[in-house]
Coordinates of C-alpha atoms in Angstrom, one line a residue:
M1 CA -4.2 -25.4 -18.7
R2 CA -1.3 -27.2 -17.0
L3 CA 2.1 -25.7 -16.7
S4 CA 5.3 -27.7 -16.7
R5 CA 8.6 -26.8 -15.0
A6 CA 10.2 -27.4 -18.4
D7 CA 8.2 -24.5 -19.8
R8 CA 10.4 -21.4 -19.8
S9 CA 7.7 -18.8 -20.6
R10 CA 7.2 -15.8 -18.4
V11 CA 3.8 -17.0 -17.1
A12 CA 5.2 -20.5 -16.2
D13 CA 8.2 -18.8 -14.4
W14 CA 5.7 -16.6 -12.5
W15 CA 3.5 -19.5 -11.5
F16 CA 6.4 -21.5 -10.0
T17 CA 8.0 -18.6 -8.2
V18 CA 5.2 -16.5 -6.9
D19 CA 3.9 -16.9 -3.3
H20 CA 0.6 -18.7 -3.9
V21 CA -0.5 -18.2 -0.3
L22 CA 0.0 -14.5 -0.5
V23 CA -1.9 -14.3 -3.8
G24 CA -4.7 -16.3 -2.3
A25 CA -5.0 -14.0 0.7
I26 CA -5.0 -10.9 -1.5
L27 CA -7.7 -12.3 -3.8
A28 CA -9.8 -13.2 -0.7
L29 CA -9.5 -9.6 0.4
V30 CA -10.7 -8.4 -3.0
A31 CA -13.7 -10.8 -2.8
A32 CA -14.5 -9.5 0.7
G33 CA -14.4 -5.9 -0.7
L34 CA -17.0 -6.8 -3.3
V35 CA -19.4 -8.4 -0.8
L36 CA -19.0 -5.4 1.6
S37 CA -19.5 -2.9 -1.2
L38 CA -22.8 -4.6 -1.9
A39 CA -23.8 -4.0 1.8
A40 CA -22.7 -0.4 2.1
S41 CA -23.0 1.3 -1.3
P42 CA -26.6 1.0 -2.4
A43 CA -27.9 3.3 0.4
V44 CA -25.3 5.9 -0.4
A45 CA -26.2 5.8 -4.1
L46 CA -29.9 6.2 -3.4
R47 CA -29.2 9.2 -1.2
K48 CA -27.3 10.8 -4.0
D49 CA -30.0 10.1 -6.6
L50 CA -27.9 7.6 -8.4
P51 CA -28.8 4.1 -9.6
T52 CA -29.0 1.6 -6.7
Y53 CA -26.0 -0.4 -7.7
H54 CA -23.9 2.5 -9.1
F55 CA -21.1 2.2 -6.6
V56 CA -21.2 -1.6 -6.6
E57 CA -20.8 -1.7 -10.3
R58 CA -17.9 0.8 -10.2
H59 CA -16.3 -1.3 -7.4
L60 CA -16.6 -4.5 -9.5
I61 CA -15.1 -2.8 -12.5
F62 CA -12.2 -1.3 -10.7
S63 CA -11.6 -4.5 -8.7
A64 CA -11.3 -6.5 -12.0
I65 CA -8.9 -3.8 -13.4
G66 CA -7.0 -3.9 -10.2
V67 CA -6.5 -7.6 -10.2
V68 CA -5.2 -7.5 -13.8
V69 CA -2.8 -4.7 -12.9
M70 CA -1.6 -6.5 -9.8
L71 CA -0.9 -9.7 -11.7
A72 CA 0.7 -7.9 -14.6
V73 CA 3.1 -6.0 -12.3
S74 CA 3.9 -9.2 -10.3
L75 CA 5.5 -10.5 -13.5
L76 CA 8.3 -7.9 -13.3
S77 CA 11.8 -8.5 -12.1
P78 CA 13.2 -6.4 -9.2
R79 CA 14.9 -4.1 -11.7
G80 CA 11.6 -3.8 -13.6
V81 CA 9.9 -2.9 -10.3
R82 CA 12.4 -0.1 -9.7
R83 CA 12.0 1.3 -13.2
L84 CA 8.2 1.2 -12.8
A85 CA 8.5 2.9 -9.4
L86 CA 10.6 5.7 -11.0
L87 CA 8.1 6.2 -13.9
L88 CA 5.1 6.0 -11.5
F89 CA 6.6 8.5 -9.0
G90 CA 7.7 10.9 -11.7
A91 CA 4.3 10.9 -13.4
A92 CA 2.5 11.2 -10.1
L93 CA 4.6 14.2 -9.1
A94 CA 3.8 15.9 -12.4
G95 CA 0.1 15.2 -11.6
L96 CA 0.5 16.7 -8.2
L97 CA 2.0 19.9 -9.7
V98 CA -1.0 20.1 -12.1
V99 CA -3.4 19.7 -9.2
F100 CA -1.6 22.5 -7.3
F101 CA -2.1 24.9 -10.2
T102 CA -5.3 23.8 -11.8
G103 CA -7.0 21.3 -9.5
A104 CA -10.6 21.9 -8.6
E105 CA -11.4 22.5 -4.9
M106 CA -13.6 19.9 -3.3
Q107 CA -14.5 20.0 0.4
G108 CA -11.8 22.5 1.1
A109 CA -9.0 20.6 -0.6
R110 CA -7.4 20.2 -4.0
R111 CA -6.5 16.6 -4.5
W112 CA -8.0 15.4 -7.8
L113 CA -7.5 15.7 -11.5
S114 CA -10.5 15.5 -13.8
I115 CA -9.8 13.3 -16.8
A116 CA -12.6 12.5 -19.3
G117 CA -15.2 13.0 -16.6
H118 CA -13.4 10.8 -14.1
S119 CA -11.5 12.0 -10.9
L120 CA -7.9 10.9 -10.4
Q121 CA -5.9 11.3 -7.2
P122 CA -2.2 11.4 -8.2
S123 CA -1.0 11.1 -4.6
E124 CA -2.4 7.6 -4.4
F125 CA -0.2 6.5 -7.3
A126 CA 2.9 8.3 -5.9
K127 CA 3.0 6.3 -2.7
P128 CA 4.2 2.9 -4.0
G129 CA 6.8 4.5 -6.3
F130 CA 8.0 6.7 -3.4
V131 CA 8.4 3.6 -1.1
V132 CA 10.4 1.6 -3.6
L133 CA 12.7 4.5 -4.5
S134 CA 13.3 5.4 -0.9
A135 CA 14.1 1.8 -0.1
W136 CA 16.6 1.6 -3.0
L137 CA 18.3 4.9 -1.8
F138 CA 18.6 3.6 1.8
A139 CA 20.1 0.4 0.5
E140 CA 22.6 2.2 -1.7
S141 CA 23.7 4.3 1.3
G142 CA 25.2 1.1 2.9
K143 CA 26.9 0.0 -0.4
R144 CA 28.3 3.2 -1.9
A145 CA 30.0 5.8 0.2
D146 CA 30.4 8.1 -2.8
M147 CA 26.7 8.4 -3.4
P148 CA 24.6 11.0 -1.3
A149 CA 21.8 8.4 -1.0
V150 CA 20.3 9.6 2.3
P151 CA 20.3 13.3 1.3
L152 CA 18.5 12.3 -1.9
A153 CA 16.0 10.3 0.1
I154 CA 15.3 13.3 2.3
I155 CA 14.9 15.5 -0.8
L156 CA 12.4 12.9 -2.1
L157 CA 10.5 13.0 1.1
L158 CA 10.4 16.8 1.3
C159 CA 9.2 17.1 -2.3
F160 CA 6.4 14.6 -1.9
T161 CA 5.2 15.8 1.5
G162 CA 5.4 19.5 0.4
L163 CA 3.1 18.8 -2.5
L164 CA 0.7 16.8 -0.2
L165 CA 0.5 19.6 2.3
S166 CA -0.2 22.2 -0.4
Q167 CA -3.5 20.3 -1.2
P168 CA -3.8 20.0 1.9
D169 CA -3.7 16.3 2.7
V170 CA -2.4 15.9 6.2
G171 CA -3.5 12.3 6.6
Q172 CA -1.5 11.1 3.6
T173 CA 1.4 13.2 4.7
L174 CA 1.5 11.5 8.1
L175 CA 1.2 8.1 6.4
V176 CA 4.1 8.8 4.0
I177 CA 6.3 10.1 6.8
A178 CA 5.6 7.1 9.0
V179 CA 6.6 4.6 6.2
W180 CA 9.7 6.7 5.3
T181 CA 10.8 6.8 9.0
S182 CA 10.3 3.0 9.2
L183 CA 12.6 2.5 6.3
Y184 CA 15.1 4.9 7.9
F185 CA 15.3 2.7 11.0
L186 CA 15.2 -0.6 9.2
S187 CA 18.2 0.4 7.0
G188 CA 20.3 1.1 10.1
Q189 CA 20.7 4.8 9.8
P190 CA 22.2 6.9 12.7
L191 CA 19.9 7.6 15.6
L192 CA 20.8 11.3 15.6
G193 CA 19.0 11.6 12.3
A194 CA 16.0 9.9 13.8
G195 CA 15.8 12.5 16.5
I196 CA 16.0 15.3 13.9
I197 CA 13.2 13.6 11.9
A198 CA 11.0 13.3 15.1
G199 CA 11.5 17.0 15.8
C200 CA 10.6 17.9 12.3
G201 CA 7.5 15.7 12.6
V202 CA 6.4 17.6 15.7
L203 CA 6.9 20.9 14.1
S204 CA 5.0 19.8 11.0
F205 CA 2.1 18.7 13.1
A206 CA 2.0 22.0 15.0
F207 CA 2.2 23.9 11.7
A208 CA -0.7 21.9 10.2
Y209 CA -2.8 22.4 13.4
S210 CA -2.3 26.1 13.4
T211 CA -2.6 26.7 9.7
F212 CA -5.4 24.4 8.4
D213 CA -8.9 25.0 9.9
H214 CA -10.2 21.5 9.0
V215 CA -7.2 19.9 10.6
R216 CA -7.7 21.9 13.8
Y217 CA -11.4 21.1 13.7
R218 CA -10.9 17.3 13.4
I219 CA -8.3 17.2 16.1
D220 CA -10.4 19.3 18.5
K221 CA -13.4 17.2 17.7
F222 CA -11.4 14.1 18.5
L223 CA -9.8 15.3 21.7
F224 CA -12.9 17.1 23.1
A225 CA -15.6 14.8 21.7
T226 CA -19.1 15.1 23.2
P227 CA -20.9 11.7 23.5
G228 CA -24.1 11.7 21.5
D229 CA -23.2 14.6 19.2
F230 CA -24.2 12.5 16.2
S231 CA -21.1 13.3 14.2
Q232 CA -19.7 10.8 11.7
L233 CA -17.2 9.6 14.2
D234 CA -19.7 9.2 17.0
R235 CA -22.1 7.3 14.7
A236 CA -19.3 5.0 13.5
M237 CA -18.3 4.2 17.0
R238 CA -22.0 3.4 17.9
S239 CA -22.2 0.8 15.1
F240 CA -19.8 -1.5 17.0
S241 CA -21.9 -1.6 20.1
E242 CA -25.2 -1.9 18.1
G243 CA -23.8 -4.7 15.9
G244 CA -22.5 -6.8 18.7
F245 CA -20.5 -9.9 18.0
L246 CA -22.6 -11.3 15.2
G247 CA -24.2 -8.1 13.7
R248 CA -27.7 -7.2 12.8
G249 CA -27.5 -9.1 9.5
P250 CA -26.8 -8.3 5.9
G251 CA -28.7 -5.2 4.8
E252 CA -30.1 -4.5 8.3
G253 CA -27.8 -1.8 9.2
V254 CA -28.9 1.9 9.5
I255 CA -25.6 3.7 9.8
K256 CA -25.1 3.6 6.0
T257 CA -28.2 5.6 5.6
V258 CA -26.9 8.6 7.6
L259 CA -23.1 8.5 6.9
P260 CA -22.1 10.3 3.6
D261 CA -18.9 8.3 3.5
A262 CA -20.3 4.9 4.5
H263 CA -18.9 3.4 1.3
T264 CA -15.4 4.8 1.6
D265 CA -13.9 6.1 4.9
F266 CA -16.4 4.5 7.2
I267 CA -17.1 1.2 5.5
F268 CA -15.5 -0.7 8.5
A269 CA -18.3 0.7 10.7
V270 CA -20.9 -0.7 8.2
V271 CA -19.1 -4.1 8.5
A272 CA -19.3 -3.9 12.3
E273 CA -23.1 -3.1 12.4
E274 CA -24.2 -5.6 9.8
Y275 CA -21.7 -8.5 10.3
G276 CA -20.5 -8.0 13.8
I277 CA -17.2 -7.6 15.6
I278 CA -16.2 -11.2 14.7
A279 CA -16.3 -10.3 11.0
C280 CA -14.2 -7.2 11.7
M281 CA -11.6 -9.3 13.5
V282 CA -11.5 -11.7 10.5
L283 CA -10.9 -8.7 8.2
L284 CA -8.2 -7.4 10.5
G285 CA -6.6 -10.8 10.6
L286 CA -6.6 -11.0 6.8
F287 CA -4.8 -7.7 6.6
A288 CA -2.3 -8.7 9.3
F289 CA -1.6 -12.1 7.6
I290 CA -0.7 -10.4 4.3
V291 CA 1.6 -7.9 6.1
M292 CA 3.3 -10.6 8.2
R293 CA 3.7 -13.0 5.3
A294 CA 5.5 -10.3 3.4
L295 CA 7.7 -9.3 6.4
V296 CA 8.7 -12.9 7.0
T297 CA 9.7 -13.3 3.3
A298 CA 11.7 -10.0 3.6
A299 CA 13.6 -11.3 6.5
Q300 CA 14.9 -14.1 4.3
E301 CA 16.0 -11.8 1.5
S302 CA 19.8 -11.1 1.3
D303 CA 19.6 -8.2 -1.1
A304 CA 19.1 -5.0 1.0
G305 CA 17.3 -3.1 -1.7
I306 CA 14.7 -5.8 -2.2
R307 CA 14.3 -6.5 1.5
L308 CA 13.7 -2.8 2.3
A309 CA 11.3 -2.4 -0.6
I310 CA 9.2 -5.4 0.6
Q311 CA 9.2 -4.1 4.1
G312 CA 8.2 -0.6 3.0
L313 CA 5.4 -1.8 0.7
A314 CA 4.0 -4.1 3.5
I315 CA 4.2 -1.3 6.1
L316 CA 2.4 1.1 3.7
F317 CA -0.4 -1.4 3.0
G318 CA -0.8 -2.3 6.7
T319 CA -0.5 1.2 8.1
Q320 CA -3.1 2.5 5.7
A321 CA -5.5 -0.2 6.8
L322 CA -4.8 0.4 10.5
I323 CA -5.4 4.2 10.2
N324 CA -8.8 3.6 8.6
M325 CA -9.8 1.1 11.2
G326 CA -8.4 3.3 14.0
V327 CA -10.6 6.2 12.8
N328 CA -13.7 4.0 12.7
V329 CA -13.2 2.8 16.3
G330 CA -12.4 6.2 17.6
L331 CA -8.7 5.8 18.3
L332 CA -7.7 8.4 15.7
P333 CA -9.2 11.6 14.3
A334 CA -10.8 11.4 10.8
K335 CA -8.2 11.5 8.1
G336 CA -9.9 10.6 4.8
I337 CA -7.8 7.5 4.2
T338 CA -9.5 4.5 2.6
L339 CA -9.5 0.8 3.6
P340 CA -7.5 -1.0 0.9
F341 CA -9.6 -3.1 -1.5
I342 CA -12.7 -2.6 0.8
S343 CA -13.5 1.1 0.4
S344 CA -15.0 2.4 -2.9
G345 CA -12.7 4.5 -5.0
G346 CA -11.0 4.0 -8.4
S347 CA -7.7 5.7 -7.7
S348 CA -7.3 3.9 -4.3
M349 CA -8.1 0.5 -5.8
I350 CA -5.6 0.8 -8.7
A351 CA -2.9 2.3 -6.5
V352 CA -3.3 -0.5 -3.9
S353 CA -3.2 -3.0 -6.8
L354 CA 0.1 -1.5 -8.0
T355 CA 1.5 -1.7 -4.4
L356 CA 0.6 -5.4 -4.0
G357 CA 1.7 -6.2 -7.5
M358 CA 5.2 -4.8 -6.7
L359 CA 5.1 -6.7 -3.4
L360 CA 4.3 -10.0 -5.2
A361 CA 7.0 -9.3 -7.8
L362 CA 9.7 -8.7 -5.1
T363 CA 8.6 -11.7 -2.9
R364 CA 8.9 -14.2 -5.7
H365 CA 11.3 -17.1 -5.1
R366 CA 14.7 -16.3 -6.6
P367 CA 17.8 -18.5 -6.3
H368 CA 20.6 -16.9 -4.4
A369 CA 23.9 -16.2 -6.3
T370 CA 25.6 -18.9 -4.2
R371 CA 23.2 -21.5 -5.4
L372 CA 24.0 -20.7 -9.0
R373 CA 27.7 -21.5 -8.6
K374 CA 29.1 -24.6 -10.2
P375 CA 29.2 -27.6 -7.7
P376 CA 32.7 -28.5 -6.4
L377 CA 32.7 -31.8 -8.3
L378 CA 32.3 -30.0 -11.6
N379 CA 34.9 -27.4 -10.6
D380 CA 37.5 -30.2 -10.0
M381 CA 36.8 -31.9 -13.3
A382 CA 38.5 -29.3 -15.4
P383 CA 41.9 -29.5 -13.6
M384 CA 41.7 -33.3 -13.7
D385 CA 41.1 -33.3 -17.5
Q386 CA 44.1 -31.0 -17.8
R387 CA 46.3 -33.4 -15.8
L388 CA 45.2 -36.4 -17.9
Q389 CA 46.0 -34.5 -21.1
T390 CA 49.4 -33.5 -19.7
S391 CA 50.2 -37.1 -18.6
G392 CA 49.2 -38.4 -22.0
S393 CA 51.5 -35.9 -23.7
A394 CA 54.4 -36.9 -21.5
Q395 CA 54.0 -40.6 -22.2
K396 CA 54.1 -39.9 -25.9

């Protein structure tokens, strides 16, 4: 099928305005996730008495659904993206409230809803909606003095993080606060507020450390780690030295046979052992390229709301990837945050697809208002016609 610029359909308009390079990089990341799932998931499935390719098949299904969702969302206009963000965030908050009251406890936390035998994590879907709404509020604070935009953004943050901490999910809370704080700075808000936010962040961290046993355990384990303790983090770090630059080879790794989360939180360690550090650097470069491509496009955007939304979504995507990689290499304590498009998980896959679908929709090429104005030659023609008519009437 060939598309013409004379075609005014929505698909044709999308094709000629979307960032093809960005789409290609995202699809390459999805393809890499399928290959790496084939390397990490079978061993985990066998250990759990499931069919060998159980997680691989799930990853393939959710990847296909995710790509369709991403492309469908990328068709939206900026106004459509804001409306979707509002609906998404409202529905996710309702889901978080249901989780708070009725959610089943798994591994000491309540984070999932059970729907028709499938687990759903509402917090994953709330993140992209939260980012777009926060960006819009910060943009409005510079346009409308009569609107309490920044207080509303703070209320939005408190509601979301409060529900996250009630689960508890400290890792997601820190991620959300980091992205919100980035938007605060990028929107040019007062530095005094930034100091207050930093103080609140320190207090929140101290509260989480003193209140939640699993948070204190993970931080203590990270700060006072004993080499050779055979913990998940220790084994993940070993995989980088054992894999070397080129890795042991596809299917030759052993870390996936001993790590319960080898297909989710620690899949980056599986990549390091089987494919080597060079493959890890390529994967890191792919994530960095997507983020930088989006940020460069955002720098050229004149609309503050769209610019901040692009920056926020890119920072959310990149920071989540960095946190996961940082945990795998021992730079951060374990947080239970997945690697976008690479880790197994339906909620994470669809939520990341929504995030990048919004990003693609907002980075599409749109003519500026100044380019839509009538050229000076055409503006001068109307007065000239009027003069000719006036002159003709006078001669008569």
